[in-house]
Amino acid sequence: MDKETRNAIERATQRIRRILQEDFAEQLDAVFDVRLDGRVAEEGGQHLTGRELLLRDRIVAAVEHKRRAGMKQADAVRDYIRDAAFTTLNRFAALKMLEPRGLVQECIGRGENSNGFTEFCGLAPALKTADGAGYRLYIESIFDELSTEVKVLFDRRDPASVLWPKKAIFDEMLEILNGADLKVVWKEDETIGWIYQFFNSGEERRQMRDESQAPRNSRELAIRNQFFTPSYVVQFLTDNTLGRIWYKMCEGRTGLAETCTYMVKASGSAPKSSDSAKKDPRDLRILDPACGSGHFLLYCFALLLLIYEEAWHDETSPTSSVTGRTLRRDYATLEDLKKATPGLILRHNLHGVDIDPRCAQIAQLALWMRAQRAFNDAKISRGERPIIRRANVVIAEPMPGDPKVVEDFSATLQPAMVANLFNEIVSEMRLAGEMGSLLPIERTLARSIDRARAAFNEEQSHTKKFLPGLAPIKRQGEFDLSGISNSAFFEKVEDNIFSALKAFVSDAVNGKGTRRRLFADDAEQGIAFVEMMGRRFDVLLMNPPFGASSLIAKRDFEAAYPKTKNNLYAAFVERGVQLLNQGGCLGAITSRSGFYLSTFKYWREEILLKTAPPMVVADLGYGVLDGAKVEAAAYCLEVRK
């Protein structure tokens, strides 16, 4: 995408953000009695209808949820407005991208004259109203339909979706999105990623850096490190990690040798079978530990489509650890495989983590659209496509900050060891928003599970002292830790907690529903993050943050990474190597400073030269990352622990 087109996206994004935030701030103050200075009236005014009172309860609960997570009252209100504007923009940008892909009927391309709304009104002519209420009903019905698969963006229960732009603002937003200068962008997969980057202006980033050399919190850390990775860099790093691994597994006999045009191959003979044992594609795990809009994951998706098909044709392909069977056994025909592959890729292969909650909206939407494109390329009709409900994209953020809700929920967990483990995770996740994938949560989890196992063994020993027939009766479904691994134990705990969260939300009374749902959403994200950090991966791809850690996490960060604490990107490489299997590959674009500055001596000598030596390095220089004043290098490492 050329600079002129990117500039057009930036102008449109900033303009829409401004008008939405101004409108939503005015609505909060004038309608819902929520002031920008953080003051919130105890009760809604008499001017509010019954429906508006319910909406106000959701807004107030969302603001209070942010405040209990550590924000000042005024910051919590501003953050809610920002969330609402971002979600609104993303939803309508998503519709603009779905229209040319045939995934929705034309619905906003010509406003109320769009074909979809015209047909909708043919069934109910009274919906064509001057105030736009009927058009809103139509758009919301599309959101509801899409939320069955892209819930994180289109779920109308999300408090960020409570506000709807006034008609004049709504019309102006559609006019901008439908402008001639943006006509070419909606067919491009990367457009939604640029919207994500440009939502925060360069001026905002400069102001943050002027006020503090180091990021002061997780939001600043995320915003200051939003740099879209160019497509050629994504391809270079992925071709030489995922592409190279499959190339070696196939001893060079793979179509990826031609598809991966940036793959650097050793001259002479093809790789030997002893270089890398074959795997079923379902057992290949890929992680982007700072995934942003999911650019790396999207290109991995394209390569994995080819990998799955090659493995299906390969008579020597091994069985999968997932099913215990080969792809050919699980999918009798190539058509069956193509119908299943997009879901398999999102379920088993691709994983992403970020500290910015908005990434979940962007990355999951982008991956869902990529899956639909794969279905379309395989000529699989909409009615025959399996539903894809979510991707493995999780947000690293503190667990719920309301001690009372945590206490109430913990009291519902049985047995006590599960409640204890949950409380320990909540405590250890307090810096997840600042450290993200750098948080070594799996080490804490291992110690916690060891304590739970010791308590279980002690109880078992105590039970053996009873005479036959007099021991306490074991309740059905009670945890049994005998002979199971830590990962198997955590799977049991995870299922237990998720079931309890659903019950906790459904049992809410007296207006506690939104509060508990926000708690449950955060808790589910936290548990999913812990589970993901306990896995090990074959490929790790990233454009990590660089510079200093956030001030809040400085002490913990330096304690966890004493040898690479001088720069975040060095710590991310160290952490990435920890998260990889033996023979796994890491691809990263970072500052080139680590290759020559004396402060990176340990990074070079202990990580690059001993643990994960470079396979390929590209010294790219200045101006590669849009807006980043850094000389960059792209490189791929292979783990040899």
XYZ file of C-alpha atoms in Angstrom:
641
model
C 0.000 0.000 0.000
C 1.575 3.294 -1.090
C 2.147 6.325 1.120
C -0.657 8.387 -0.444
C -3.212 5.645 0.248
C -1.972 5.225 3.821
C -2.263 8.977 4.330
C -5.881 8.850 3.153
C -6.636 6.091 5.675
C -4.938 8.092 8.431
C -6.919 11.257 7.657
C -10.201 9.355 7.574
C -9.442 7.441 10.773
C -8.464 10.545 12.715
C -11.468 12.498 11.468
C -13.929 9.742 12.395
C -12.295 9.285 15.789
C -12.643 12.997 16.504
C -16.315 13.315 15.568
C -17.292 10.113 17.380
C -15.463 11.023 20.581
C -16.971 14.513 20.604
C -20.453 13.091 20.013
C -20.115 10.331 22.622
C -18.715 12.733 25.237
C -21.696 15.019 24.668
C -24.133 12.092 24.962
C -22.576 10.893 28.220
C -22.837 14.350 29.742
C -26.209 15.499 28.406
C -28.145 12.229 28.381
C -26.554 9.778 30.818
C -25.244 12.158 33.531
C -21.662 10.898 33.222
C -19.245 13.853 33.271
C -15.884 14.076 31.540
C -14.225 15.014 34.842
C -15.232 11.592 36.152
C -18.251 12.567 38.214
C -21.125 10.108 37.830
C -24.590 10.779 39.227
C -25.725 8.045 41.617
C -28.917 7.562 39.633
C -30.066 8.464 36.154
C -32.269 11.514 35.758
C -36.036 11.450 35.309
C -35.570 12.428 31.661
C -34.291 8.930 30.870
C -36.596 6.286 29.452
C -36.602 2.774 30.887
C -34.353 1.561 28.075
C -31.952 4.478 28.553
C -31.716 3.692 32.273
C -30.633 0.152 31.410
C -28.063 1.493 28.951
C -26.795 3.911 31.596
C -26.299 1.045 34.039
C -24.039 -0.675 31.489
C -22.045 2.510 30.864
C -21.559 3.180 34.571
C -20.550 -0.452 35.183
C -17.943 -0.223 32.400
C -16.491 3.035 33.765
C -16.421 1.619 37.289
C -14.728 -1.540 35.995
C -11.929 0.583 34.532
C -11.628 2.594 37.740
C -11.286 -0.540 39.862
C -8.556 -1.712 37.497
C -6.495 1.303 38.595
C -7.597 4.231 36.412
C -8.483 7.622 37.821
C -12.169 8.463 37.492
C -11.724 11.006 34.679
C -9.316 8.697 32.836
C -11.851 5.873 33.091
C -14.536 8.004 31.424
C -12.163 9.119 28.659
C -11.034 5.542 28.110
C -14.632 4.385 27.808
C -15.288 7.076 25.186
C -12.157 6.000 23.306
C -13.263 2.344 23.414
C -16.728 3.248 22.146
C -15.326 5.318 19.268
C -12.827 2.606 18.304
C -15.437 -0.150 18.382
C -17.887 1.900 16.321
C -15.255 2.751 13.707
C -14.056 -0.854 13.516
C -17.563 -2.202 13.037
C -18.368 0.061 10.134
C -14.913 -0.331 8.582
C -15.474 -4.084 8.858
C -18.783 -3.789 6.992
C -17.005 -1.837 4.248
C -14.487 -4.691 3.950
C -17.142 -7.409 4.044
C -19.244 -5.862 1.251
C -16.764 -6.356 -1.649
C -15.980 -9.862 -0.364
C -19.635 -10.854 -0.642
C -19.805 -11.691 3.072
C -22.654 -9.234 3.638
C -25.090 -7.664 1.234
C -24.420 -4.007 0.419
C -25.488 -2.329 3.650
C -23.570 0.948 4.104
C -21.900 1.505 0.718
C -24.720 3.866 -0.307
C -26.138 4.568 3.119
C -29.901 4.127 3.336
C -30.000 3.558 -0.432
C -27.904 0.388 -0.085
C -29.439 -2.713 -1.658
C -29.639 -4.604 1.610
C -31.645 -1.928 3.402
C -33.906 -1.456 0.373
C -34.791 -5.157 0.460
C -35.170 -5.020 4.244
C -37.678 -2.186 3.916
C -39.513 -4.148 1.233
C -40.557 -6.497 4.016
C -41.326 -3.669 6.448
C -41.748 -0.303 4.634
C -42.381 1.555 7.902
C -38.708 1.098 8.829
C -37.639 3.809 6.388
C -37.866 6.692 8.861
C -36.511 10.235 8.788
C -34.643 9.828 12.080
C -32.742 6.758 10.852
C -34.127 4.463 13.568
C -35.148 1.824 11.031
C -31.733 1.892 9.382
C -30.116 1.452 12.793
C -32.323 -1.576 13.452
C -31.213 -3.049 10.130
C -27.506 -2.465 10.833
C -27.828 -3.935 14.326
C -29.457 -7.045 12.880
C -26.325 -7.484 10.730
C -24.139 -7.043 13.815
C -26.151 -9.736 15.607
C -25.714 -12.149 12.710
C -21.969 -11.507 12.504
C -21.557 -11.810 16.282
C -22.171 -15.556 16.060
C -18.675 -15.811 14.528
C -16.859 -12.540 15.330
C -18.263 -11.997 18.793
C -15.402 -9.874 20.085
C -16.257 -7.077 17.626
C -19.985 -7.373 16.965
C -21.416 -8.512 20.322
C -23.936 -5.818 21.283
C -23.713 -6.818 24.943
C -20.280 -5.188 25.003
C -20.661 -1.924 26.988
C -18.500 -0.171 24.358
C -21.377 -0.658 21.908
C -24.035 1.082 24.018
C -23.613 4.468 22.334
C -24.818 5.097 18.792
C -23.814 8.237 16.865
C -26.392 10.971 16.413
C -27.815 10.961 12.891
C -25.731 13.891 11.635
C -22.530 12.288 12.960
C -23.566 8.874 11.651
C -24.159 10.304 8.177
C -20.807 12.123 8.254
C -19.016 8.909 9.254
C -20.555 7.003 6.331
C -19.688 9.855 3.970
C -16.025 9.585 5.016
C -15.940 5.791 4.727
C -17.604 5.921 1.309
C -15.294 8.671 0.034
C -13.571 8.320 -3.338
C -10.100 8.511 -1.746
C -10.810 5.274 0.166
C -12.499 3.377 -2.648
C -9.484 1.156 -3.361
C -8.648 0.225 0.244
C -11.616 -1.934 1.221
C -10.503 -4.959 -0.803
C -7.076 -4.965 0.866
C -6.616 -7.298 3.842
C -4.170 -4.924 5.528
C -6.567 -1.938 5.640
C -7.985 -2.831 9.052
C -4.416 -3.009 10.396
C -3.662 0.501 9.201
C -6.878 1.773 10.807
C -5.690 0.230 14.072
C -2.315 1.972 13.801
C -3.700 5.343 12.712
C -6.394 5.513 15.402
C -3.669 6.920 17.651
C -2.065 9.932 16.010
C 1.631 10.603 15.640
C 1.109 13.775 17.659
C -0.272 11.707 20.552
C 2.824 9.468 20.468
C 5.165 12.462 20.384
C 3.415 14.015 23.372
C 3.815 10.785 25.355
C 7.547 10.664 24.588
C 7.984 14.344 25.465
C 6.308 13.828 28.845
C 8.191 10.644 29.777
C 11.167 8.811 28.287
C 9.738 5.451 29.418
C 6.090 4.371 28.978
C 4.120 5.182 32.126
C 1.505 2.458 31.718
C 0.348 -0.350 29.431
C -1.645 1.962 27.157
C 1.396 4.153 26.492
C 3.540 1.065 25.937
C 1.068 -0.201 23.328
C 0.596 3.130 21.544
C 4.287 4.042 21.440
C 5.107 0.713 19.783
C 2.419 0.522 17.100
C 4.420 0.114 13.911
C 2.847 -1.799 11.052
C 5.181 -4.464 9.674
C 5.654 -4.176 5.876
C 4.452 -7.181 3.897
C 7.881 -8.014 2.480
C 9.315 -8.212 6.013
C 6.449 -10.473 7.101
C 7.135 -12.743 4.135
C 10.898 -12.764 4.679
C 10.582 -13.776 8.327
C 7.796 -16.307 7.787
C 9.384 -17.916 4.727
C 12.572 -18.471 6.717
C 10.832 -19.897 9.810
C 7.558 -21.694 9.082
C 8.480 -22.176 5.427
C 11.948 -23.451 6.292
C 10.657 -25.897 8.933
C 8.223 -27.475 6.468
C 10.888 -27.449 3.738
C 13.213 -29.418 6.021
C 10.465 -31.815 7.117
C 9.735 -32.579 3.459
C 13.452 -32.853 2.588
C 12.976 -30.047 0.084
C 10.150 -31.788 -1.787
C 7.458 -29.173 -1.231
C 5.690 -26.492 -3.206
C 6.745 -24.028 -0.515
C 10.209 -24.070 -2.072
C 8.698 -21.960 -4.876
C 5.955 -20.187 -2.906
C 8.343 -18.893 -0.227
C 10.293 -16.589 -2.511
C 12.258 -15.045 0.385
C 13.443 -18.400 1.769
C 17.226 -18.593 1.835
C 18.264 -22.147 0.964
C 21.679 -23.685 1.423
C 23.376 -24.296 -1.896
C 23.930 -27.895 -2.928
C 21.962 -30.830 -1.524
C 18.433 -30.733 -0.108
C 17.945 -31.178 3.657
C 18.155 -34.738 5.000
C 15.358 -36.588 6.777
C 17.388 -36.497 9.988
C 17.353 -32.683 9.970
C 13.748 -32.401 11.138
C 11.157 -35.093 11.852
C 7.835 -34.730 10.055
C 4.793 -33.472 11.912
C 1.111 -33.555 11.165
C 0.170 -29.921 10.335
C -2.239 -29.830 13.278
C 0.762 -30.172 15.589
C 2.574 -27.083 14.252
C 2.183 -24.196 16.684
C 2.908 -20.589 15.744
C 2.926 -17.620 18.129
C 3.131 -13.877 17.651
C 3.758 -12.592 21.212
C 2.984 -8.972 20.273
C 0.476 -9.610 17.513
C -1.137 -6.221 16.928
C -3.503 -6.566 13.977
C -2.282 -10.086 13.169
C -0.197 -9.371 10.056
C 2.210 -12.282 10.643
C -0.640 -14.669 11.419
C -2.425 -13.806 8.168
C 0.565 -14.765 6.028
C 1.110 -17.919 8.083
C -2.510 -18.796 7.311
C -1.768 -18.702 3.581
C 1.248 -21.014 3.919
C -0.629 -23.398 6.201
C -3.339 -23.890 3.575
C -0.649 -25.293 1.276
C 0.958 -27.308 4.071
C -2.310 -29.033 4.980
C -2.989 -30.021 1.388
C 0.537 -31.379 0.903
C 0.307 -33.396 4.117
C -3.028 -34.875 3.022
C -1.453 -36.094 -0.222
C 1.679 -37.410 1.557
C 1.353 -41.141 2.234
C 4.195 -40.962 4.776
C 2.590 -38.161 6.805
C 2.595 -39.021 10.541
C -0.397 -39.162 12.866
C -1.500 -36.125 14.833
C -1.232 -35.793 18.589
C -4.687 -34.194 18.422
C -6.614 -37.175 17.022
C -4.071 -39.992 16.839
C -4.774 -40.317 13.110
C -3.413 -38.884 9.879
C -5.159 -36.130 7.950
C -6.090 -38.668 5.274
C -7.805 -40.856 7.887
C -9.688 -37.924 9.398
C -10.727 -36.386 6.054
C -11.577 -38.934 3.384
C -11.680 -36.488 0.479
C -9.760 -33.368 -0.449
C -13.053 -31.462 -0.418
C -13.635 -32.538 3.191
C -10.162 -31.321 4.099
C -10.600 -27.933 2.399
C -13.869 -27.428 4.228
C -12.171 -28.121 7.571
C -8.767 -26.496 7.050
C -9.578 -22.836 7.915
C -11.054 -23.922 11.235
C -8.158 -26.291 11.925
C -5.637 -23.517 11.315
C -7.357 -21.120 13.705
C -7.959 -23.803 16.331
C -4.582 -25.541 16.354
C -1.885 -23.511 14.582
C -2.139 -19.763 15.055
C -1.750 -17.982 18.401
C -1.437 -14.299 19.229
C -0.966 -12.193 22.369
C -1.057 -8.440 22.851
C -1.466 -5.948 25.684
C -3.905 -3.762 23.727
C -7.511 -4.996 24.133
C -8.395 -3.511 20.742
C -6.094 -6.052 19.061
C -8.591 -8.798 19.774
C -11.161 -6.959 17.646
C -8.777 -6.343 14.765
C -6.830 -9.609 14.661
C -9.853 -11.879 15.089
C -11.769 -9.995 12.403
C -8.780 -10.195 10.032
C -8.333 -13.934 10.614
C -12.053 -14.598 10.206
C -12.059 -12.721 6.894
C -8.999 -14.702 5.797
C -10.809 -17.934 6.626
C -13.827 -16.830 4.585
C -11.522 -16.019 1.671
C -10.110 -19.552 1.881
C -13.630 -20.980 1.772
C -14.410 -18.782 -1.216
C -11.233 -19.830 -3.064
C -12.183 -23.471 -2.453
C -15.679 -22.714 -3.845
C -17.377 -23.701 -0.592
C -20.751 -21.974 -0.369
C -21.799 -19.960 2.691
C -24.280 -22.621 3.719
C -21.634 -25.374 3.682
C -18.989 -23.479 5.652
C -18.337 -24.603 9.235
C -18.891 -21.806 11.743
C -15.637 -20.274 12.977
C -16.345 -18.728 16.345
C -12.945 -17.429 17.437
C -9.207 -17.451 16.979
C -6.502 -17.993 19.595
C -5.852 -14.295 20.140
C -5.687 -13.322 23.807
C -5.154 -10.080 25.657
C -2.529 -9.881 28.372
C -4.119 -7.663 30.981
C -4.573 -7.728 34.743
C -7.285 -10.001 36.025
C -10.407 -8.219 37.351
C -9.537 -5.426 39.757
C -12.676 -5.503 41.915
C -11.662 -7.442 45.065
C -15.279 -7.982 46.105
C -16.240 -9.627 42.810
C -13.080 -11.766 42.891
C -13.942 -12.838 46.433
C -17.562 -13.610 45.520
C -16.505 -15.693 42.535
C -13.727 -17.547 44.371
C -16.274 -18.635 46.952
C -18.147 -20.516 44.211
C -15.100 -22.582 43.165
C -14.734 -26.145 44.376
C -12.552 -27.783 45.535
C -10.649 -25.236 47.617
C -7.409 -25.866 45.716
C -9.044 -24.476 42.545
C -10.099 -21.325 44.382
C -6.581 -20.954 45.788
C -5.053 -21.397 42.347
C -7.426 -18.838 40.817
C -6.546 -16.279 43.506
C -2.827 -16.859 42.917
C -3.280 -16.315 39.182
C -5.199 -13.078 39.836
C -2.332 -11.861 42.011
C 0.402 -12.835 39.552
C -1.419 -11.237 36.603
C -1.297 -7.755 38.118
C 1.476 -6.677 35.688
C 0.237 -8.576 32.635
C -0.785 -5.334 30.937
C 2.731 -3.930 31.246
C 4.739 -7.102 30.549
C 2.489 -9.031 28.175
C 4.170 -12.190 26.884
C 7.242 -11.337 28.952
C 5.349 -12.270 32.120
C 6.697 -15.725 33.104
C 3.334 -16.773 34.486
C 3.855 -20.470 33.687
C 6.624 -20.669 36.309
C 4.255 -19.400 38.990
C 1.600 -21.781 37.756
C 3.979 -24.739 38.024
C 4.766 -23.847 41.645
C 1.064 -23.429 42.422
C 0.226 -26.800 40.900
C 3.041 -28.401 42.897
C 1.469 -27.024 46.073
C -1.952 -28.308 45.005
C -0.465 -31.714 44.280
C 1.240 -31.777 47.691
C -2.063 -30.939 49.375
C -3.757 -33.698 47.405
C -1.086 -36.248 48.343
C -1.377 -35.286 51.994
C -5.130 -35.789 51.844
C -4.643 -39.161 50.150
C -2.180 -40.202 52.834
C -4.651 -39.169 55.517
C -7.431 -41.175 53.842
C -5.323 -44.340 53.846
C -5.245 -44.256 57.662
C -8.959 -45.066 57.837
C -10.145 -48.629 58.263
C -11.697 -50.195 55.152
C -15.167 -48.802 54.540
C -14.730 -45.843 56.914
C -12.787 -43.459 54.651
C -14.636 -40.310 53.505
C -16.716 -40.953 50.404
C -15.212 -39.339 47.308
C -17.717 -37.051 45.611
C -18.497 -37.629 41.949
C -16.487 -35.280 39.709
C -13.997 -34.441 42.476
C -10.481 -33.662 41.279
C -8.037 -36.540 41.142
C -4.408 -35.528 40.612
C -3.024 -39.051 40.643
C -0.576 -39.595 37.814
C -1.553 -36.619 35.619
C 0.756 -33.959 34.202
C 0.682 -30.289 35.142
C -0.835 -29.413 31.760
C -3.594 -31.999 32.192
C -4.300 -30.667 35.674
C -4.560 -27.099 34.396
C -6.976 -28.209 31.680
C -9.231 -29.558 34.440
C -8.907 -26.321 36.381
C -9.607 -24.260 33.253
C -12.811 -26.176 32.495
C -13.878 -25.847 36.119
C -13.317 -22.074 36.173
C -15.006 -21.437 32.804
C -18.097 -23.386 33.899
C -18.182 -21.470 37.167
C -17.864 -18.124 35.326
C -20.908 -18.893 33.168
C -22.936 -19.760 36.248
C -21.642 -16.666 38.070
C -22.862 -14.380 35.269
C -26.199 -16.141 34.780
C -26.928 -16.008 38.525
C -26.476 -12.223 38.685
C -29.334 -10.256 40.237
C -30.046 -6.658 41.233
C -28.297 -5.076 38.268
C -25.009 -6.946 38.758
C -25.139 -8.601 35.330
C -22.887 -6.171 33.437
C -20.418 -5.975 36.298
C -20.150 -9.752 36.486
C -19.978 -10.145 32.705
C -17.044 -7.717 32.531
C -15.378 -9.670 35.326
C -15.993 -12.967 33.511
C -14.637 -11.640 30.199
C -11.430 -10.455 31.880
C -11.074 -13.695 33.839
C -11.512 -15.821 30.707
C -8.860 -13.769 28.909
C -6.519 -14.167 31.869
C -6.934 -17.935 32.085
C -6.509 -18.248 28.296
C -3.302 -16.195 28.509
C -1.931 -18.418 31.284
C -2.787 -21.536 29.290
C -1.123 -20.148 26.147
C 2.072 -19.206 27.973
C 2.290 -22.777 29.233
C 2.540 -24.113 25.676
C 5.639 -24.492 23.559
C 5.772 -23.479 19.922
C 7.524 -24.396 16.685
C 7.553 -20.892 15.204
C 7.588 -17.485 16.870
C 7.227 -14.345 14.728
C 7.215 -10.795 16.001
C 7.710 -7.082 15.638
C 8.169 -6.548 19.383
C 8.162 -3.302 21.338
C 11.530 -1.646 21.834
C 13.013 0.767 24.316
C 12.424 0.869 28.058
C 9.811 -1.116 29.932
C 6.881 0.689 31.521
C 7.712 2.444 34.782
C 5.110 0.392 36.652
C 6.725 -2.940 35.722
C 10.366 -1.813 35.768
C 11.427 -3.729 38.905
C 9.693 -6.992 37.971
C 10.863 -6.768 34.361
C 14.499 -6.293 35.359
C 14.277 -9.157 37.860
C 12.874 -11.508 35.200
C 15.350 -10.464 32.472
C 18.543 -9.296 34.214
C 20.761 -9.870 31.156
C 18.479 -8.323 28.516
C 16.761 -5.617 30.587
C 18.445 -2.824 28.615
C 15.831 -3.076 25.839
C 12.406 -4.655 25.526
C 13.137 -6.222 22.164
C 16.169 -8.089 23.539
C 14.010 -9.488 26.345
C 11.351 -10.504 23.826
C 13.939 -12.488 21.881
C 15.140 -14.167 25.097
C 11.544 -14.954 26.045
C 10.759 -16.161 22.540
C 13.589 -18.675 22.693
C 12.191 -19.941 26.018
C 8.780 -20.494 24.417
C 10.119 -22.504 21.464
C 10.628 -26.232 21.114
C 14.049 -27.646 20.329
C 14.630 -26.898 16.644
C 11.988 -24.173 16.682
C 12.509 -20.973 14.693
C 12.165 -17.336 15.733
C 11.748 -14.497 13.254
C 11.877 -10.872 14.384
C 12.259 -7.351 13.110
C 13.886 -5.097 15.695
C 16.440 -2.351 15.987
C 19.808 -3.404 14.605
C 21.591 -1.979 17.678
C 21.771 -5.359 19.411
C 24.226 -6.644 16.839
C 26.984 -4.195 17.739
C 26.401 -2.206 20.976
C 28.372 -3.403 24.012
C 25.257 -3.305 26.211
C 23.873 -6.234 24.190
C 26.944 -8.432 24.723
C 25.061 -11.105 26.720
C 22.250 -11.110 24.144
C 24.723 -11.796 21.348
C 26.981 -14.263 23.138
C 24.495 -16.290 25.200
C 21.370 -16.200 23.039
C 22.401 -15.614 19.437
C 25.642 -17.581 19.455
C 24.893 -20.380 21.935
C 21.167 -20.969 22.331
C 19.609 -19.800 19.068
C 22.140 -18.914 16.369
C 20.992 -16.858 13.374
C 20.095 -18.651 10.155
C 19.628 -15.472 8.148
C 19.983 -11.740 8.865
C 18.838 -8.794 6.742
C 20.242 -5.386 7.703
C 17.369 -3.190 6.519
C 18.438 0.218 7.786
C 16.278 3.293 8.335
C 12.668 3.971 7.298
C 11.365 0.393 7.237
C 8.772 0.728 10.006
C 6.361 3.549 9.210
C 6.866 6.299 11.798
C 9.647 4.560 13.764
C 12.939 6.426 14.026
C 15.073 3.316 14.166
C 17.489 1.404 11.948
C 15.993 -2.061 11.635
C 17.218 -5.596 11.103
C 15.152 -8.683 10.306
C 16.571 -12.021 11.384
C 15.666 -15.655 11.966
C 17.079 -17.852 14.733
C 16.974 -21.613 15.271
C 16.790 -22.933 18.835
C 19.505 -25.376 19.877
C 18.995 -25.629 23.630
